[in-house]
Amino acid sequence: MSRFWSPVVHTLTPYVPGEQPRLANLIKLNTNECPYGPSPKALEAIRAATDDTLRLYPDPTAHALCAAIARAHDVPADHVFVGNGSDEVLAHAFQGLLNHDDPLLFPDISYSFYPVYCGLYGIRHETVPLDEGMHIDIADYRRPCGGIIIPNPNAPTGMALPLDDIRTLLTDHPDAVVVIDEAYVDFGAETAIALVARHPNLLVVRTLSKSSALAGLRVGYAIGQPDLIAALTRVKDSFNSYPLDRLAQAGAIAAIEDREWLAKTREKIISSRNRLTDSLGKMGFVVLPSQANFVFARHPDRDGAYLASALRERAIIVRHFRTPRIAQWLRITIGTDAECQALITGLAEVLAQNRG
């Protein structure tokens, strides 16, 4: 606390990002990063962009990047907005589209940045409980609201809604913006982008941090009809007109255009996820059906915090949340097959010791 702080700072509960520890020989399965390097074409584009043009500001509209995204998703370029990671895009959406008198709705177990944005911008909100199976029940969202935001697939559960459920949400709330946060959609879920043309209240938010392996570059984007994009742009240009530097724009364009690399990497991660799910199940873990690049698992006879700590002693880091409903669960990023095998070996040792 400080007497120099603005009043809003005293009330904030900041987001706690996933740990980025500096440990030797670490197997890092806690922040849902891609275990494989980015597209070689993206790396080459970044290298090529490190010329004397770095003395100039980047294109504030990121015109070429927006055009590449539009081509990739078969939408008009004026339906695209880009930002410094999907977190910034979401922040602008919370401020510019979801801040109304009626409460914003989102799941009670979901991306933990959502209530942080609400605190920062003074947005009234209500959390909607997942059912006992950790599913989102869209019937629970049939109530007055100022907007809805749902990750699809949800995080940290990894479970996804079918497109028909999203369509129902949109038709149930024609006068409220529905944001579908698709950070993990490339790993098995169905994108809602096809619904944008018929639903002016839909905003789809994506990131290049996960499936494109560019978490260190910080590029996110949104797709929606032009009036929603205009709101995001007005907020952006009242905050930072140049959110994406020249290197980020160049690398992102190349990554988006390298569809072959994306397809191959995605297939490897999905195959590894299926094998890891099977292995965990054979060890007695309950594993939710994931369509993301992570799994959410618990052991019925072992404490989640203990398992996370014991793995850490073996230089294997997974994500453990202390939130009451999910305190016994571990969120485990899909690594390489070798990393997943090391995890299974480590868990087997821990479970054997615990029984002894």
CSV table of C-alpha atoms in Angstrom, one decimal:
chain,number,residue,atom,x,y,z
A,1,MET,CA,0.0,0.0,0.0
A,2,SER,CA,1.2,3.5,-0.7
A,3,ARG,CA,-0.3,7.0,-0.3
A,4,PHE,CA,0.8,7.7,-3.9
A,5,TRP,CA,-1.4,5.0,-5.4
A,6,SER,CA,-4.6,5.9,-7.3
A,7,PRO,CA,-7.7,4.6,-5.5
A,8,VAL,CA,-8.3,1.8,-8.2
A,9,VAL,CA,-4.9,0.3,-7.4
A,10,HIS,CA,-5.8,-0.4,-3.8
A,11,THR,CA,-8.7,-2.6,-5.0
A,12,LEU,CA,-7.0,-4.6,-7.7
A,13,THR,CA,-6.3,-8.3,-7.4
A,14,PRO,CA,-3.8,-8.8,-10.3
A,15,TYR,CA,-3.6,-11.9,-12.5
A,16,VAL,CA,-0.9,-14.4,-11.5
A,17,PRO,CA,0.8,-15.7,-14.7
A,18,GLY,CA,2.1,-19.2,-15.0
A,19,GLU,CA,5.6,-19.6,-13.4
A,20,GLN,CA,8.6,-19.2,-15.7
A,21,PRO,CA,11.3,-20.7,-13.4
A,22,ARG,CA,15.0,-20.8,-14.1
A,23,LEU,CA,15.8,-24.4,-13.3
A,24,ALA,CA,18.3,-26.7,-15.0
A,25,ASN,CA,16.9,-29.6,-17.1
A,26,LEU,CA,13.4,-28.4,-16.4
A,27,ILE,CA,10.4,-30.2,-18.0
A,28,LYS,CA,8.0,-27.2,-18.2
A,29,LEU,CA,4.4,-28.4,-18.5
A,30,ASN,CA,2.6,-25.5,-16.7
A,31,THR,CA,1.9,-22.7,-19.2
A,32,ASN,CA,0.5,-24.4,-22.3
A,33,GLU,CA,3.4,-23.4,-24.6
A,34,CYS,CA,4.0,-25.3,-27.7
A,35,PRO,CA,6.8,-28.0,-27.2
A,36,TYR,CA,8.0,-27.4,-30.8
A,37,GLY,CA,9.6,-24.4,-32.3
A,38,PRO,CA,7.7,-21.9,-34.5
A,39,SER,CA,7.5,-22.2,-38.3
A,40,PRO,CA,10.9,-21.8,-39.8
A,41,LYS,CA,9.3,-19.4,-42.2
A,42,ALA,CA,8.2,-17.2,-39.3
A,43,LEU,CA,11.8,-17.2,-37.9
A,44,GLU,CA,13.2,-16.3,-41.3
A,45,ALA,CA,10.6,-13.4,-41.6
A,46,ILE,CA,11.6,-12.1,-38.2
A,47,ARG,CA,15.3,-12.2,-39.1
A,48,ALA,CA,14.6,-10.4,-42.4
A,49,ALA,CA,12.7,-7.7,-40.6
A,50,THR,CA,15.8,-6.8,-38.4
A,51,ASP,CA,17.0,-4.1,-40.9
A,52,ASP,CA,17.3,-0.4,-40.8
A,53,THR,CA,13.5,0.0,-40.9
A,54,LEU,CA,13.5,-0.7,-37.2
A,55,ARG,CA,14.2,3.0,-36.7
A,56,LEU,CA,10.6,3.6,-38.0
A,57,TYR,CA,7.4,3.0,-36.2
A,58,PRO,CA,5.4,0.0,-37.3
A,59,ASP,CA,2.2,0.2,-39.2
A,60,PRO,CA,-0.4,1.2,-36.6
A,61,THR,CA,-3.1,-0.6,-38.5
A,62,ALA,CA,-1.1,-3.8,-39.1
A,63,HIS,CA,-2.7,-3.8,-42.5
A,64,ALA,CA,-0.7,-6.6,-44.0
A,65,LEU,CA,-1.2,-8.8,-40.9
A,66,CYS,CA,-4.9,-8.1,-40.9
A,67,ALA,CA,-5.1,-9.1,-44.6
A,68,ALA,CA,-3.2,-12.3,-43.9
A,69,ILE,CA,-5.6,-13.2,-41.1
A,70,ALA,CA,-8.6,-12.4,-43.2
A,71,ARG,CA,-7.3,-14.6,-46.0
A,72,ALA,CA,-6.7,-17.5,-43.6
A,73,HIS,CA,-10.2,-17.3,-42.2
A,74,ASP,CA,-12.1,-16.2,-45.3
A,75,VAL,CA,-13.4,-13.0,-43.8
A,76,PRO,CA,-13.2,-9.4,-45.0
A,77,ALA,CA,-10.1,-7.5,-43.7
A,78,ASP,CA,-12.3,-5.0,-41.9
A,79,HIS,CA,-13.5,-7.8,-39.7
A,80,VAL,CA,-10.0,-8.2,-38.1
A,81,PHE,CA,-8.4,-6.5,-35.2
A,82,VAL,CA,-4.9,-7.3,-33.9
A,83,GLY,CA,-3.2,-6.7,-30.6
A,84,ASN,CA,-0.3,-7.4,-28.3
A,85,GLY,CA,-1.3,-11.0,-27.4
A,86,SER,CA,-4.9,-12.1,-27.0
A,87,ASP,CA,-4.8,-10.7,-23.4
A,88,GLU,CA,-4.6,-7.2,-24.8
A,89,VAL,CA,-7.3,-7.9,-27.3
A,90,LEU,CA,-9.5,-9.2,-24.5
A,91,ALA,CA,-8.7,-6.2,-22.3
A,92,HIS,CA,-9.9,-3.9,-25.0
A,93,ALA,CA,-13.1,-6.0,-25.5
A,94,PHE,CA,-13.8,-5.9,-21.7
A,95,GLN,CA,-13.5,-2.1,-21.7
A,96,GLY,CA,-15.1,-1.4,-25.1
A,97,LEU,CA,-17.8,-4.0,-25.5
A,98,LEU,CA,-18.5,-5.7,-22.2
A,99,ASN,CA,-18.8,-2.9,-19.7
A,100,HIS,CA,-22.5,-2.3,-19.3
A,101,ASP,CA,-25.1,-1.8,-16.5
A,102,ASP,CA,-26.2,-5.5,-16.6
A,103,PRO,CA,-23.7,-8.0,-15.4
A,104,LEU,CA,-21.1,-9.7,-17.6
A,105,LEU,CA,-21.4,-13.5,-17.5
A,106,PHE,CA,-18.6,-16.1,-17.6
A,107,PRO,CA,-18.0,-19.6,-16.1
A,108,ASP,CA,-16.9,-19.9,-12.5
A,109,ILE,CA,-14.1,-22.1,-13.5
A,110,SER,CA,-12.4,-20.4,-16.5
A,111,TYR,CA,-9.6,-18.1,-17.5
A,112,SER,CA,-8.6,-16.4,-14.3
A,113,PHE,CA,-7.9,-13.1,-16.1
A,114,TYR,CA,-11.6,-12.4,-16.6
A,115,PRO,CA,-12.4,-11.3,-13.1
A,116,VAL,CA,-9.1,-9.3,-13.1
A,117,TYR,CA,-10.3,-7.3,-16.1
A,118,CYS,CA,-13.6,-6.8,-14.3
A,119,GLY,CA,-11.8,-5.4,-11.3
A,120,LEU,CA,-9.7,-3.1,-13.4
A,121,TYR,CA,-12.5,-1.6,-15.4
A,122,GLY,CA,-15.2,-1.7,-12.7
A,123,ILE,CA,-17.4,-4.2,-14.6
A,124,ARG,CA,-20.2,-5.9,-12.7
A,125,HIS,CA,-20.1,-9.6,-13.3
A,126,GLU,CA,-21.7,-12.9,-12.3
A,127,THR,CA,-20.0,-16.3,-12.6
A,128,VAL,CA,-22.0,-19.2,-13.9
A,129,PRO,CA,-21.1,-22.5,-12.3
A,130,LEU,CA,-20.0,-25.4,-14.4
A,131,ASP,CA,-22.0,-28.6,-13.7
A,132,GLU,CA,-20.7,-31.5,-11.7
A,133,GLY,CA,-19.0,-32.9,-14.8
A,134,MET,CA,-17.2,-29.6,-15.5
A,135,HIS,CA,-19.4,-28.8,-18.5
A,136,ILE,CA,-20.7,-25.4,-19.5
A,137,ASP,CA,-24.6,-25.6,-19.6
A,138,ILE,CA,-25.8,-22.8,-21.9
A,139,ALA,CA,-29.2,-22.9,-20.3
A,140,ASP,CA,-27.7,-21.4,-17.2
A,141,TYR,CA,-26.9,-18.3,-19.3
A,142,ARG,CA,-30.5,-17.5,-20.1
A,143,ARG,CA,-30.7,-14.5,-17.9
A,144,PRO,CA,-30.3,-10.7,-18.3
A,145,CYS,CA,-26.7,-9.7,-18.9
A,146,GLY,CA,-24.5,-7.0,-20.4
A,147,GLY,CA,-22.4,-9.6,-22.3
A,148,ILE,CA,-21.0,-13.1,-22.2
A,149,ILE,CA,-17.4,-14.4,-22.5
A,150,ILE,CA,-16.6,-18.1,-22.7
A,151,PRO,CA,-13.3,-19.8,-23.6
A,152,ASN,CA,-13.9,-22.5,-26.2
A,153,PRO,CA,-12.3,-24.9,-25.3
A,154,ASN,CA,-12.6,-23.8,-21.7
A,155,ALA,CA,-9.5,-23.4,-19.6
A,156,PRO,CA,-8.4,-25.1,-17.4
A,157,THR,CA,-10.8,-27.9,-18.2
A,158,GLY,CA,-10.0,-28.3,-21.9
A,159,MET,CA,-13.6,-29.1,-22.7
A,160,ALA,CA,-15.3,-27.5,-25.7
A,161,LEU,CA,-18.8,-26.5,-26.6
A,162,PRO,CA,-20.4,-27.6,-29.9
A,163,LEU,CA,-21.0,-24.9,-32.4
A,164,ASP,CA,-24.8,-25.3,-32.0
A,165,ASP,CA,-24.5,-24.2,-28.4
A,166,ILE,CA,-22.6,-21.1,-29.3
A,167,ARG,CA,-25.2,-20.3,-32.0
A,168,THR,CA,-27.9,-20.6,-29.3
A,169,LEU,CA,-26.1,-18.2,-27.0
A,170,LEU,CA,-26.0,-15.7,-29.8
A,171,THR,CA,-29.6,-16.0,-30.6
A,172,ASP,CA,-30.6,-16.0,-26.9
A,173,HIS,CA,-28.8,-12.6,-26.4
A,174,PRO,CA,-29.1,-10.6,-29.7
A,175,ASP,CA,-28.5,-7.3,-27.9
A,176,ALA,CA,-25.4,-8.4,-25.9
A,177,VAL,CA,-21.9,-9.1,-27.2
A,178,VAL,CA,-20.8,-12.7,-26.9
A,179,VAL,CA,-17.0,-13.2,-26.9
A,180,ILE,CA,-15.7,-16.6,-27.7
A,181,ASP,CA,-12.1,-16.9,-26.6
A,182,GLU,CA,-10.5,-19.5,-28.9
A,183,ALA,CA,-7.0,-19.6,-27.5
A,184,TYR,CA,-7.0,-23.5,-27.8
A,185,VAL,CA,-9.4,-24.1,-30.7
A,186,ASP,CA,-6.8,-25.5,-33.1
A,187,PHE,CA,-6.4,-28.6,-31.0
A,188,GLY,CA,-9.8,-30.2,-31.7
A,189,ALA,CA,-12.7,-27.8,-31.2
A,190,GLU,CA,-14.8,-26.1,-33.9
A,191,THR,CA,-14.2,-22.4,-34.5
A,192,ALA,CA,-17.1,-20.0,-34.3
A,193,ILE,CA,-15.7,-17.7,-37.0
A,194,ALA,CA,-18.2,-19.1,-39.5
A,195,LEU,CA,-21.0,-17.6,-37.4
A,196,VAL,CA,-19.6,-14.0,-37.5
A,197,ALA,CA,-21.3,-13.2,-40.8
A,198,ARG,CA,-24.8,-13.8,-39.4
A,199,HIS,CA,-24.3,-12.6,-35.9
A,200,PRO,CA,-23.3,-9.0,-35.3
A,201,ASN,CA,-23.0,-9.6,-31.6
A,202,LEU,CA,-20.2,-12.2,-31.9
A,203,LEU,CA,-16.5,-11.5,-31.4
A,204,VAL,CA,-14.0,-14.4,-31.7
A,205,VAL,CA,-10.6,-13.9,-30.1
A,206,ARG,CA,-7.6,-15.9,-31.2
A,207,THR,CA,-3.9,-16.1,-30.3
A,208,LEU,CA,-0.6,-17.2,-32.0
A,209,SER,CA,0.9,-18.2,-28.7
A,210,LYS,CA,-0.4,-21.7,-28.6
A,211,SER,CA,-0.7,-23.6,-31.9
A,212,SER,CA,1.7,-21.3,-33.7
A,213,ALA,CA,4.3,-21.5,-31.0
A,214,LEU,CA,4.8,-17.8,-30.8
A,215,ALA,CA,4.1,-17.1,-27.2
A,216,GLY,CA,7.2,-15.0,-27.0
A,217,LEU,CA,6.2,-12.8,-29.9
A,218,ARG,CA,2.8,-11.7,-28.3
A,219,VAL,CA,0.3,-11.6,-31.2
A,220,GLY,CA,-3.5,-11.9,-30.8
A,221,TYR,CA,-6.4,-11.0,-32.9
A,222,ALA,CA,-10.2,-10.7,-33.0
A,223,ILE,CA,-12.7,-11.4,-35.7
A,224,GLY,CA,-16.1,-9.7,-35.7
A,225,GLN,CA,-18.3,-7.4,-37.7
A,226,PRO,CA,-16.9,-3.9,-38.4
A,227,ASP,CA,-18.7,-2.0,-35.6
A,228,LEU,CA,-17.2,-4.4,-33.0
A,229,ILE,CA,-13.8,-4.0,-34.5
A,230,ALA,CA,-14.2,-0.2,-34.5
A,231,ALA,CA,-14.9,-0.3,-30.8
A,232,LEU,CA,-11.6,-2.2,-30.2
A,233,THR,CA,-9.7,0.2,-32.4
A,234,ARG,CA,-11.1,3.2,-30.6
A,235,VAL,CA,-9.9,1.8,-27.2
A,236,LYS,CA,-6.5,0.8,-28.7
A,237,ASP,CA,-5.9,4.2,-30.2
A,238,SER,CA,-6.7,5.8,-26.8
A,239,PHE,CA,-4.1,3.6,-25.2
A,240,ASN,CA,-1.3,2.5,-27.6
A,241,SER,CA,-1.5,3.1,-31.3
A,242,TYR,CA,1.5,0.8,-32.0
A,243,PRO,CA,0.9,-2.4,-30.0
A,244,LEU,CA,2.6,-4.7,-32.5
A,245,ASP,CA,6.2,-4.0,-33.6
A,246,ARG,CA,7.7,-4.7,-37.0
A,247,LEU,CA,9.2,-8.1,-36.0
A,248,ALA,CA,5.9,-9.3,-34.5
A,249,GLN,CA,3.9,-8.4,-37.6
A,250,ALA,CA,6.4,-10.0,-40.0
A,251,GLY,CA,6.7,-13.2,-38.0
A,252,ALA,CA,2.9,-13.5,-37.5
A,253,ILE,CA,2.2,-13.1,-41.2
A,254,ALA,CA,4.6,-15.9,-42.1
A,255,ALA,CA,3.3,-18.2,-39.3
A,256,ILE,CA,-0.3,-17.7,-40.4
A,257,GLU,CA,0.6,-18.4,-44.0
A,258,ASP,CA,2.5,-21.6,-43.2
A,259,ARG,CA,-0.6,-23.9,-42.9
A,260,GLU,CA,1.4,-27.0,-43.5
A,261,TRP,CA,3.6,-26.5,-40.4
A,262,LEU,CA,0.6,-25.7,-38.3
A,263,ALA,CA,-1.2,-28.9,-39.4
A,264,LYS,CA,1.8,-31.1,-38.7
A,265,THR,CA,2.5,-29.6,-35.3
A,266,ARG,CA,-1.2,-29.7,-34.3
A,267,GLU,CA,-1.4,-33.4,-35.2
A,268,LYS,CA,1.7,-34.2,-33.2
A,269,ILE,CA,0.3,-32.5,-30.1
A,270,ILE,CA,-3.1,-34.1,-30.4
A,271,SER,CA,-1.5,-37.6,-30.8
A,272,SER,CA,0.7,-36.9,-27.7
A,273,ARG,CA,-2.4,-35.7,-25.8
A,274,ASN,CA,-4.3,-38.9,-26.6
A,275,ARG,CA,-1.3,-41.1,-25.4
A,276,LEU,CA,-0.9,-39.1,-22.2
A,277,THR,CA,-4.6,-39.3,-21.4
A,278,ASP,CA,-4.5,-43.1,-21.8
A,279,SER,CA,-1.4,-43.4,-19.6
A,280,LEU,CA,-2.8,-41.2,-16.9
A,281,GLY,CA,-6.1,-43.2,-17.0
A,282,LYS,CA,-4.2,-46.5,-16.5
A,283,MET,CA,-2.5,-44.9,-13.4
A,284,GLY,CA,-5.9,-44.2,-11.9
A,285,PHE,CA,-6.3,-40.5,-12.8
A,286,VAL,CA,-9.6,-39.0,-13.8
A,287,VAL,CA,-8.9,-37.0,-17.0
A,288,LEU,CA,-11.4,-34.7,-18.6
A,289,PRO,CA,-11.9,-35.1,-22.3
A,290,SER,CA,-9.6,-32.3,-23.6
A,291,GLN,CA,-9.7,-30.5,-27.0
A,292,ALA,CA,-6.8,-28.3,-26.0
A,293,ASN,CA,-3.0,-28.6,-25.7
A,294,PHE,CA,-3.3,-29.6,-22.1
A,295,VAL,CA,-5.2,-32.1,-20.0
A,296,PHE,CA,-6.9,-31.6,-16.6
A,297,ALA,CA,-6.5,-34.5,-14.3
A,298,ARG,CA,-6.9,-35.6,-10.7
A,299,HIS,CA,-6.1,-38.7,-8.7
A,300,PRO,CA,-8.9,-39.8,-6.5
A,301,ASP,CA,-6.5,-40.9,-3.7
A,302,ARG,CA,-3.8,-38.3,-3.9
A,303,ASP,CA,-3.7,-34.6,-3.0
A,304,GLY,CA,-3.3,-32.3,-6.0
A,305,ALA,CA,-0.9,-29.9,-4.3
A,306,TYR,CA,1.2,-32.8,-3.0
A,307,LEU,CA,1.5,-34.2,-6.5
A,308,ALA,CA,2.5,-30.9,-8.0
A,309,SER,CA,5.1,-30.4,-5.3
A,310,ALA,CA,6.5,-33.9,-5.7
A,311,LEU,CA,6.8,-33.4,-9.5
A,312,ARG,CA,8.6,-30.1,-9.0
A,313,GLU,CA,11.2,-31.9,-6.9
A,314,ARG,CA,11.9,-33.9,-10.0
A,315,ALA,CA,12.2,-30.8,-12.2
A,316,ILE,CA,8.8,-31.3,-13.7
A,317,ILE,CA,6.4,-28.3,-13.4
A,318,VAL,CA,2.6,-28.6,-13.9
A,319,ARG,CA,-0.1,-26.0,-13.0
A,320,HIS,CA,-1.9,-26.4,-9.8
A,321,PHE,CA,-4.8,-24.1,-8.8
A,322,ARG,CA,-5.8,-23.5,-5.2
A,323,THR,CA,-9.3,-22.5,-6.2
A,324,PRO,CA,-11.7,-24.6,-4.0
A,325,ARG,CA,-13.6,-26.6,-6.7
A,326,ILE,CA,-10.4,-27.5,-8.6
A,327,ALA,CA,-7.8,-27.7,-5.8
A,328,GLN,CA,-7.3,-31.5,-6.5
A,329,TRP,CA,-6.8,-31.1,-10.2
A,330,LEU,CA,-3.6,-30.6,-12.2
A,331,ARG,CA,-3.4,-28.9,-15.6
A,332,ILE,CA,-0.7,-30.5,-17.6
A,333,THR,CA,0.6,-29.0,-20.8
A,334,ILE,CA,1.2,-31.5,-23.6
A,335,GLY,CA,5.0,-31.6,-24.2
A,336,THR,CA,7.0,-33.7,-26.5
A,337,ASP,CA,6.6,-37.5,-26.2
A,338,ALA,CA,9.8,-37.7,-24.2
A,339,GLU,CA,8.6,-35.0,-21.8
A,340,CYS,CA,5.2,-36.7,-21.4
A,341,GLN,CA,7.0,-40.0,-20.7
A,342,ALA,CA,9.2,-38.3,-18.0
A,343,LEU,CA,6.0,-37.0,-16.4
A,344,ILE,CA,4.4,-40.5,-16.3
A,345,THR,CA,7.6,-41.9,-14.9
A,346,GLY,CA,7.8,-39.2,-12.2
A,347,LEU,CA,4.1,-39.7,-11.3
A,348,ALA,CA,4.6,-43.4,-11.0
A,349,GLU,CA,7.5,-42.9,-8.6
A,350,VAL,CA,5.4,-40.4,-6.5
A,351,LEU,CA,2.4,-42.7,-6.4
A,352,ALA,CA,4.6,-45.7,-5.4
A,353,GLN,CA,6.3,-43.7,-2.6
A,354,ASN,CA,3.0,-42.4,-1.4
A,355,ARG,CA,1.6,-45.9,-1.1
A,356,GLY,CA,4.6,-47.0,0.8
